[in-house]
Amino acid sequence: MNKRLQGLDLYRIIGCAFVIINHCNSKVLLQVTPGSLAWYVTVGVIYLSKITVPGFFMITGYNLLHRKDDRITYFKRIVRIVGVLVVFSIFYYLWRNGSNGSFGGFMRTLWHDGATDAFWYLYVYLGLMVMMPLFQWVATAFDASGKESGEAGAHGKRSLLVKILIAAAVYVSLIPSVCILVPAFEMNEFFELPMIGCAVMYLFIGHAFYLYRDEIRAGEGVRVKDLRLTAAFFACFTVNMLLAMAENRITGGGSFTSFSEIHTVGMLAESFAAFAFLIKVRGEGFGGKLIRFAAPATFGIYLFADFVCSSTHMIYYNLCQYMNRLLAVAVQDIAAFAIALTAVTLLRLIPPVGKWI
């Protein structure tokens, strides 16, 4: 595995762990008493785990937008995602419905509802793959190779991409964030029709990271810039926590998760800082071996996440009799991740399966 991508692999692993945390314990965590210590821990866990999806989008942009895929590669990628979606939708539909299911019910689930909550991302990812040739064509306008326009021209193209992304972020993330606290600020819905979505914005942010990869990853060891990124991440995380508390007061305890959505400016900033820091990771020694072992299984862990979470709920219920429920939640999360990692690693040893998950 390419050593330069160790940081992205680490982000995938962390992201899959957060997927399990969200899907194992979201109902449990949302039932805590506002203002209690458990409530603050819950808010922290939720707002920390929400960097997962933006990170996955940015990783996709980093890895794919600079390429020029041929038709065979394009269709192979589409077929793989569609195949995985259909097979695992069958798996989840049969698991939940058994003999009570029907072909019509399955098709309605596959086409409209989604077989399980976590698959909303798979549908978005499929849409991104369908549009990938267009996105790759647009990305070539910001090619930083310098071969055609010289180094100065290439730098200008990269800067233009950054400026466009900043302008997009103002509308895509800042305005929705303001509207959460001040609903009257919301604009006419038809103004949004021609705007790019947040998934596409994150995709091109990932491409911007690719264009600046040499500058970002330059140097060895921990530097002042790295410490600043760490500080920026925790600053964004703290601001998101404060916004959650403000929302909780405004709604009278009715909600505190609106600012955890991927289209809010706080989550954009938090995800950006996390990606900028993790992209610099160079896996070495035992830590590098762990990353190389777990990273290939991340897609499979995501696919099995809801099944493993539901199957391990008894661990949580039994442990609640003997310990604090947040500790019980943590034990269940660790067990679910370990089970999923082990199962997927073994399944990947089967040649046909290994190519798909």
PDB file of C-alpha atoms in Angstrom, residues 117-336:
ATOM      1  CA  ASP A 117     -29.905   3.655   7.587  1.00  0.00           C
ATOM      2  CA  ALA A 118     -26.182   3.618   6.817  1.00  0.00           C
ATOM      3  CA  PHE A 119     -26.751   3.082   3.104  1.00  0.00           C
ATOM      4  CA  TRP A 120     -27.767   6.689   2.471  1.00  0.00           C
ATOM      5  CA  TYR A 121     -24.061   7.361   1.975  1.00  0.00           C
ATOM      6  CA  LEU A 122     -23.797   4.498  -0.540  1.00  0.00           C
ATOM      7  CA  TYR A 123     -26.522   6.102  -2.674  1.00  0.00           C
ATOM      8  CA  VAL A 124     -24.723   9.455  -2.552  1.00  0.00           C
ATOM      9  CA  TYR A 125     -21.438   7.744  -3.416  1.00  0.00           C
ATOM     10  CA  LEU A 126     -23.073   5.994  -6.378  1.00  0.00           C
ATOM     11  CA  GLY A 127     -24.315   9.361  -7.633  1.00  0.00           C
ATOM     12  CA  LEU A 128     -20.816  10.812  -7.308  1.00  0.00           C
ATOM     13  CA  MET A 129     -19.381   7.886  -9.278  1.00  0.00           C
ATOM     14  CA  VAL A 130     -21.951   8.394 -12.045  1.00  0.00           C
ATOM     15  CA  MET A 131     -20.934  12.059 -12.305  1.00  0.00           C
ATOM     16  CA  MET A 132     -17.204  11.411 -11.817  1.00  0.00           C
ATOM     17  CA  PRO A 133     -16.159  11.924 -15.487  1.00  0.00           C
ATOM     18  CA  LEU A 134     -17.648  15.432 -15.399  1.00  0.00           C
ATOM     19  CA  PHE A 135     -16.032  16.202 -12.044  1.00  0.00           C
ATOM     20  CA  GLN A 136     -12.670  14.926 -13.325  1.00  0.00           C
ATOM     21  CA  TRP A 137     -13.000  17.090 -16.425  1.00  0.00           C
ATOM     22  CA  VAL A 138     -13.708  20.167 -14.295  1.00  0.00           C
ATOM     23  CA  ALA A 139     -10.805  19.296 -11.995  1.00  0.00           C
ATOM     24  CA  THR A 140      -8.353  19.391 -14.918  1.00  0.00           C
ATOM     25  CA  ALA A 141      -8.932  23.151 -15.061  1.00  0.00           C
ATOM     26  CA  PHE A 142      -7.114  23.369 -11.739  1.00  0.00           C
ATOM     27  CA  ASP A 143      -4.260  21.022 -12.657  1.00  0.00           C
ATOM     28  CA  ALA A 144      -1.143  22.123 -10.776  1.00  0.00           C
ATOM     29  CA  SER A 145       1.327  20.186 -12.906  1.00  0.00           C
ATOM     30  CA  GLY A 146       2.665  23.363 -14.471  1.00  0.00           C
ATOM     31  CA  LYS A 147       3.360  21.560 -17.772  1.00  0.00           C
ATOM     32  CA  GLU A 148       1.231  23.825 -19.940  1.00  0.00           C
ATOM     33  CA  SER A 149       1.004  27.131 -18.120  1.00  0.00           C
ATOM     34  CA  GLY A 150       4.218  27.142 -16.123  1.00  0.00           C
ATOM     35  CA  GLU A 151       4.622  26.992 -12.368  1.00  0.00           C
ATOM     36  CA  ALA A 152       3.222  30.493 -11.810  1.00  0.00           C
ATOM     37  CA  GLY A 153       0.151  29.718 -13.888  1.00  0.00           C
ATOM     38  CA  ALA A 154      -0.368  26.416 -12.133  1.00  0.00           C
ATOM     39  CA  HIS A 155      -0.174  28.114  -8.741  1.00  0.00           C
ATOM     40  CA  GLY A 156      -2.751  30.636  -9.932  1.00  0.00           C
ATOM     41  CA  LYS A 157      -5.100  27.830 -10.941  1.00  0.00           C
ATOM     42  CA  ARG A 158      -4.784  26.221  -7.538  1.00  0.00           C
ATOM     43  CA  SER A 159      -5.456  29.553  -5.862  1.00  0.00           C
ATOM     44  CA  LEU A 160      -8.531  30.028  -8.046  1.00  0.00           C
ATOM     45  CA  LEU A 161      -9.889  26.668  -6.903  1.00  0.00           C
ATOM     46  CA  VAL A 162      -9.397  27.671  -3.268  1.00  0.00           C
ATOM     47  CA  LYS A 163     -11.206  30.980  -3.853  1.00  0.00           C
ATOM     48  CA  ILE A 164     -14.112  29.215  -5.556  1.00  0.00           C
ATOM     49  CA  LEU A 165     -14.368  26.723  -2.702  1.00  0.00           C
ATOM     50  CA  ILE A 166     -14.343  29.499  -0.108  1.00  0.00           C
ATOM     51  CA  ALA A 167     -17.147  31.278  -1.976  1.00  0.00           C
ATOM     52  CA  ALA A 168     -19.111  28.022  -2.213  1.00  0.00           C
ATOM     53  CA  ALA A 169     -18.604  27.319   1.480  1.00  0.00           C
ATOM     54  CA  VAL A 170     -20.079  30.705   2.395  1.00  0.00           C
ATOM     55  CA  TYR A 171     -23.398  29.714   0.913  1.00  0.00           C
ATOM     56  CA  VAL A 172     -23.330  25.926   1.265  1.00  0.00           C
ATOM     57  CA  SER A 173     -22.321  25.935   4.942  1.00  0.00           C
ATOM     58  CA  LEU A 174     -22.380  29.405   6.501  1.00  0.00           C
ATOM     59  CA  ILE A 175     -25.904  30.458   5.551  1.00  0.00           C
ATOM     60  CA  PRO A 176     -27.539  27.163   6.670  1.00  0.00           C
ATOM     61  CA  SER A 177     -25.667  27.485   9.964  1.00  0.00           C
ATOM     62  CA  VAL A 178     -27.046  30.973  10.555  1.00  0.00           C
ATOM     63  CA  CYS A 179     -30.552  29.783   9.651  1.00  0.00           C
ATOM     64  CA  ILE A 180     -30.474  27.221  12.470  1.00  0.00           C
ATOM     65  CA  LEU A 181     -30.313  30.014  15.041  1.00  0.00           C
ATOM     66  CA  VAL A 182     -32.212  32.618  12.987  1.00  0.00           C
ATOM     67  CA  PRO A 183     -34.819  30.820  10.822  1.00  0.00           C
ATOM     68  CA  ALA A 184     -36.001  34.126   9.343  1.00  0.00           C
ATOM     69  CA  PHE A 185     -32.634  34.412   7.563  1.00  0.00           C
ATOM     70  CA  GLU A 186     -33.461  31.481   5.280  1.00  0.00           C
ATOM     71  CA  MET A 187     -33.591  32.470   1.602  1.00  0.00           C
ATOM     72  CA  ASN A 188     -36.081  31.470  -1.084  1.00  0.00           C
ATOM     73  CA  GLU A 189     -35.744  27.735  -1.734  1.00  0.00           C
ATOM     74  CA  PHE A 190     -35.506  28.204  -5.506  1.00  0.00           C
ATOM     75  CA  PHE A 191     -32.267  30.152  -5.098  1.00  0.00           C
ATOM     76  CA  GLU A 192     -30.672  26.869  -4.037  1.00  0.00           C
ATOM     77  CA  LEU A 193     -31.518  24.957  -7.225  1.00  0.00           C
ATOM     78  CA  PRO A 194     -28.383  25.902  -9.232  1.00  0.00           C
ATOM     79  CA  MET A 195     -26.053  25.698  -6.226  1.00  0.00           C
ATOM     80  CA  ILE A 196     -23.575  22.865  -5.802  1.00  0.00           C
ATOM     81  CA  GLY A 197     -24.337  20.454  -2.994  1.00  0.00           C
ATOM     82  CA  CYS A 198     -22.130  19.967   0.029  1.00  0.00           C
ATOM     83  CA  ALA A 199     -21.036  16.501  -1.174  1.00  0.00           C
ATOM     84  CA  VAL A 200     -19.581  18.007  -4.353  1.00  0.00           C
ATOM     85  CA  MET A 201     -17.989  20.812  -2.346  1.00  0.00           C
ATOM     86  CA  TYR A 202     -16.234  18.328  -0.073  1.00  0.00           C
ATOM     87  CA  LEU A 203     -15.171  16.353  -3.149  1.00  0.00           C
ATOM     88  CA  PHE A 204     -13.345  19.372  -4.575  1.00  0.00           C
ATOM     89  CA  ILE A 205     -11.894  20.289  -1.186  1.00  0.00           C
ATOM     90  CA  GLY A 206     -10.279  16.857  -1.283  1.00  0.00           C
ATOM     91  CA  HIS A 207      -8.924  17.666  -4.746  1.00  0.00           C
ATOM     92  CA  ALA A 208      -7.517  20.950  -3.437  1.00  0.00           C
ATOM     93  CA  PHE A 209      -5.674  18.965  -0.771  1.00  0.00           C
ATOM     94  CA  TYR A 210      -4.260  16.783  -3.549  1.00  0.00           C
ATOM     95  CA  LEU A 211      -3.020  19.818  -5.485  1.00  0.00           C
ATOM     96  CA  TYR A 212      -1.262  21.152  -2.373  1.00  0.00           C
ATOM     97  CA  ARG A 213      -0.148  17.716  -1.146  1.00  0.00           C
ATOM     98  CA  ASP A 214       3.599  18.380  -1.417  1.00  0.00           C
ATOM     99  CA  GLU A 215       3.433  21.605   0.587  1.00  0.00           C
ATOM    100  CA  ILE A 216       1.159  20.041   3.207  1.00  0.00           C
ATOM    101  CA  ARG A 217       3.247  16.917   3.664  1.00  0.00           C
ATOM    102  CA  ALA A 218       6.668  18.592   3.505  1.00  0.00           C
ATOM    103  CA  GLY A 219       9.012  18.068   6.426  1.00  0.00           C
ATOM    104  CA  GLU A 220       9.445  15.405   9.054  1.00  0.00           C
ATOM    105  CA  GLY A 221       8.261  15.223  12.632  1.00  0.00           C
ATOM    106  CA  VAL A 222       5.852  17.465  14.489  1.00  0.00           C
ATOM    107  CA  ARG A 223       6.104  21.108  13.467  1.00  0.00           C
ATOM    108  CA  VAL A 224       4.431  24.331  14.530  1.00  0.00           C
ATOM    109  CA  LYS A 225       2.042  24.021  11.579  1.00  0.00           C
ATOM    110  CA  ASP A 226       0.909  20.606  12.831  1.00  0.00           C
ATOM    111  CA  LEU A 227       0.290  21.973  16.307  1.00  0.00           C
ATOM    112  CA  ARG A 228      -1.756  24.776  14.785  1.00  0.00           C
ATOM    113  CA  LEU A 229      -3.887  22.254  12.893  1.00  0.00           C
ATOM    114  CA  THR A 230      -4.469  20.328  16.104  1.00  0.00           C
ATOM    115  CA  ALA A 231      -5.417  23.528  17.907  1.00  0.00           C
ATOM    116  CA  ALA A 232      -7.709  24.507  15.014  1.00  0.00           C
ATOM    117  CA  PHE A 233      -9.478  21.148  15.164  1.00  0.00           C
ATOM    118  CA  PHE A 234     -10.159  21.379  18.884  1.00  0.00           C
ATOM    119  CA  ALA A 235     -11.184  25.033  18.517  1.00  0.00           C
ATOM    120  CA  CYS A 236     -13.756  24.063  15.872  1.00  0.00           C
ATOM    121  CA  PHE A 237     -14.907  21.166  18.026  1.00  0.00           C
ATOM    122  CA  THR A 238     -15.333  23.498  21.013  1.00  0.00           C
ATOM    123  CA  VAL A 239     -17.293  26.032  18.948  1.00  0.00           C
ATOM    124  CA  ASN A 240     -19.582  23.249  17.726  1.00  0.00           C
ATOM    125  CA  MET A 241     -20.166  22.185  21.325  1.00  0.00           C
ATOM    126  CA  LEU A 242     -21.084  25.757  22.269  1.00  0.00           C
ATOM    127  CA  LEU A 243     -23.451  26.005  19.291  1.00  0.00           C
ATOM    128  CA  ALA A 244     -25.090  22.747  20.364  1.00  0.00           C
ATOM    129  CA  MET A 245     -25.642  24.183  23.836  1.00  0.00           C
ATOM    130  CA  ALA A 246     -27.076  27.371  22.335  1.00  0.00           C
ATOM    131  CA  GLU A 247     -29.459  25.376  20.153  1.00  0.00           C
ATOM    132  CA  ASN A 248     -30.484  23.288  23.147  1.00  0.00           C
ATOM    133  CA  ARG A 249     -31.432  26.455  25.062  1.00  0.00           C
ATOM    134  CA  ILE A 250     -33.259  28.029  22.124  1.00  0.00           C
ATOM    135  CA  THR A 251     -35.331  24.902  21.503  1.00  0.00           C
ATOM    136  CA  GLY A 252     -35.996  24.328  25.192  1.00  0.00           C
ATOM    137  CA  GLY A 253     -34.087  21.061  25.198  1.00  0.00           C
ATOM    138  CA  GLY A 254     -35.727  19.880  22.001  1.00  0.00           C
ATOM    139  CA  SER A 255     -32.607  19.567  19.859  1.00  0.00           C
ATOM    140  CA  PHE A 256     -28.837  19.931  19.948  1.00  0.00           C
ATOM    141  CA  THR A 257     -27.687  18.065  16.832  1.00  0.00           C
ATOM    142  CA  SER A 258     -28.491  20.490  13.995  1.00  0.00           C
ATOM    143  CA  PHE A 259     -24.950  21.872  13.900  1.00  0.00           C
ATOM    144  CA  SER A 260     -23.583  18.346  13.498  1.00  0.00           C
ATOM    145  CA  GLU A 261     -24.950  18.149   9.941  1.00  0.00           C
ATOM    146  CA  ILE A 262     -22.292  18.073   7.223  1.00  0.00           C
ATOM    147  CA  HIS A 263     -23.537  21.283   5.574  1.00  0.00           C
ATOM    148  CA  THR A 264     -22.834  23.489   8.618  1.00  0.00           C
ATOM    149  CA  VAL A 265     -19.793  25.735   8.739  1.00  0.00           C
ATOM    150  CA  GLY A 266     -18.592  24.336  12.054  1.00  0.00           C
ATOM    151  CA  MET A 267     -18.563  20.776  10.755  1.00  0.00           C
ATOM    152  CA  LEU A 268     -16.858  21.936   7.558  1.00  0.00           C
ATOM    153  CA  ALA A 269     -14.095  23.609   9.564  1.00  0.00           C
ATOM    154  CA  GLU A 270     -13.731  20.669  11.960  1.00  0.00           C
ATOM    155  CA  SER A 271     -13.523  18.140   9.105  1.00  0.00           C
ATOM    156  CA  PHE A 272     -11.087  20.345   7.180  1.00  0.00           C
ATOM    157  CA  ALA A 273      -8.723  20.598  10.154  1.00  0.00           C
ATOM    158  CA  ALA A 274      -8.906  16.850  10.824  1.00  0.00           C
ATOM    159  CA  PHE A 275      -8.175  16.012   7.185  1.00  0.00           C
ATOM    160  CA  ALA A 276      -5.297  18.498   6.976  1.00  0.00           C
ATOM    161  CA  PHE A 277      -3.687  16.932  10.034  1.00  0.00           C
ATOM    162  CA  LEU A 278      -4.301  13.256   9.241  1.00  0.00           C
ATOM    163  CA  ILE A 279      -3.098  13.586   5.653  1.00  0.00           C
ATOM    164  CA  LYS A 280       0.384  14.176   7.053  1.00  0.00           C
ATOM    165  CA  VAL A 281       0.469  10.856   8.909  1.00  0.00           C
ATOM    166  CA  ARG A 282       3.194   8.490   7.796  1.00  0.00           C
ATOM    167  CA  GLY A 283       2.525   5.046   9.177  1.00  0.00           C
ATOM    168  CA  GLU A 284       5.676   3.605  10.674  1.00  0.00           C
ATOM    169  CA  GLY A 285       6.431   0.782  13.070  1.00  0.00           C
ATOM    170  CA  PHE A 286       3.615  -1.040  14.826  1.00  0.00           C
ATOM    171  CA  GLY A 287       1.114   1.761  14.193  1.00  0.00           C
ATOM    172  CA  GLY A 288       1.769   1.573  10.468  1.00  0.00           C
ATOM    173  CA  LYS A 289       1.227  -2.186  10.500  1.00  0.00           C
ATOM    174  CA  LEU A 290      -2.123  -1.737  12.243  1.00  0.00           C
ATOM    175  CA  ILE A 291      -3.196   0.831   9.653  1.00  0.00           C
ATOM    176  CA  ARG A 292      -2.173  -1.437   6.774  1.00  0.00           C
ATOM    177  CA  PHE A 293      -4.024  -4.351   8.367  1.00  0.00           C
ATOM    178  CA  ALA A 294      -7.305  -2.564   9.071  1.00  0.00           C
ATOM    179  CA  ALA A 295      -7.571  -0.128   6.141  1.00  0.00           C
ATOM    180  CA  PRO A 296      -8.511  -2.666   3.415  1.00  0.00           C
ATOM    181  CA  ALA A 297     -11.464  -3.819   5.541  1.00  0.00           C
ATOM    182  CA  THR A 298     -13.036  -0.376   6.066  1.00  0.00           C
ATOM    183  CA  PHE A 299     -15.564  -0.579   3.221  1.00  0.00           C
ATOM    184  CA  GLY A 300     -16.727  -3.982   4.408  1.00  0.00           C
ATOM    185  CA  ILE A 301     -16.977  -2.765   8.006  1.00  0.00           C
ATOM    186  CA  TYR A 302     -19.220   0.054   6.810  1.00  0.00           C
ATOM    187  CA  LEU A 303     -21.441  -2.398   4.908  1.00  0.00           C
ATOM    188  CA  PHE A 304     -21.879  -4.669   7.930  1.00  0.00           C
ATOM    189  CA  ALA A 305     -22.069  -1.849  10.504  1.00  0.00           C
ATOM    190  CA  ASP A 306     -25.831  -1.857  11.115  1.00  0.00           C
ATOM    191  CA  PHE A 307     -25.960  -5.658  11.282  1.00  0.00           C
ATOM    192  CA  VAL A 308     -23.090  -5.866  13.768  1.00  0.00           C
ATOM    193  CA  CYS A 309     -24.488  -3.016  15.866  1.00  0.00           C
ATOM    194  CA  SER A 310     -27.895  -4.680  16.168  1.00  0.00           C
ATOM    195  CA  SER A 311     -26.327  -8.066  16.864  1.00  0.00           C
ATOM    196  CA  THR A 312     -24.231  -6.733  19.753  1.00  0.00           C
ATOM    197  CA  HIS A 313     -26.950  -4.776  21.575  1.00  0.00           C
ATOM    198  CA  MET A 314     -27.229  -7.569  24.141  1.00  0.00           C
ATOM    199  CA  ILE A 315     -23.702  -6.711  25.259  1.00  0.00           C
ATOM    200  CA  TYR A 316     -24.886  -3.208  26.123  1.00  0.00           C
ATOM    201  CA  TYR A 317     -28.087  -4.332  27.869  1.00  0.00           C
ATOM    202  CA  ASN A 318     -26.267  -6.918  29.987  1.00  0.00           C
ATOM    203  CA  LEU A 319     -23.431  -4.582  30.961  1.00  0.00           C
ATOM    204  CA  CYS A 320     -25.871  -1.820  31.984  1.00  0.00           C
ATOM    205  CA  GLN A 321     -26.742  -3.944  35.002  1.00  0.00           C
ATOM    206  CA  TYR A 322     -23.188  -3.692  36.310  1.00  0.00           C
ATOM    207  CA  MET A 323     -21.729  -0.405  35.087  1.00  0.00           C
ATOM    208  CA  ASN A 324     -22.447   3.123  33.881  1.00  0.00           C
ATOM    209  CA  ARG A 325     -24.295   2.968  30.585  1.00  0.00           C
ATOM    210  CA  LEU A 326     -21.767   5.175  28.798  1.00  0.00           C
ATOM    211  CA  LEU A 327     -19.075   2.655  29.710  1.00  0.00           C
ATOM    212  CA  ALA A 328     -21.367  -0.113  28.501  1.00  0.00           C
ATOM    213  CA  VAL A 329     -21.784   1.788  25.241  1.00  0.00           C
ATOM    214  CA  ALA A 330     -18.003   2.020  24.843  1.00  0.00           C
ATOM    215  CA  VAL A 331     -17.556  -1.724  25.410  1.00  0.00           C
ATOM    216  CA  GLN A 332     -20.242  -2.513  22.844  1.00  0.00           C
ATOM    217  CA  ASP A 333     -18.600  -0.184  20.308  1.00  0.00           C
ATOM    218  CA  ILE A 334     -15.208  -1.837  20.746  1.00  0.00           C
ATOM    219  CA  ALA A 335     -16.729  -5.314  20.491  1.00  0.00           C
ATOM    220  CA  ALA A 336     -18.743  -4.399  17.385  1.00  0.00           C
TER     221      ALA A 336
END
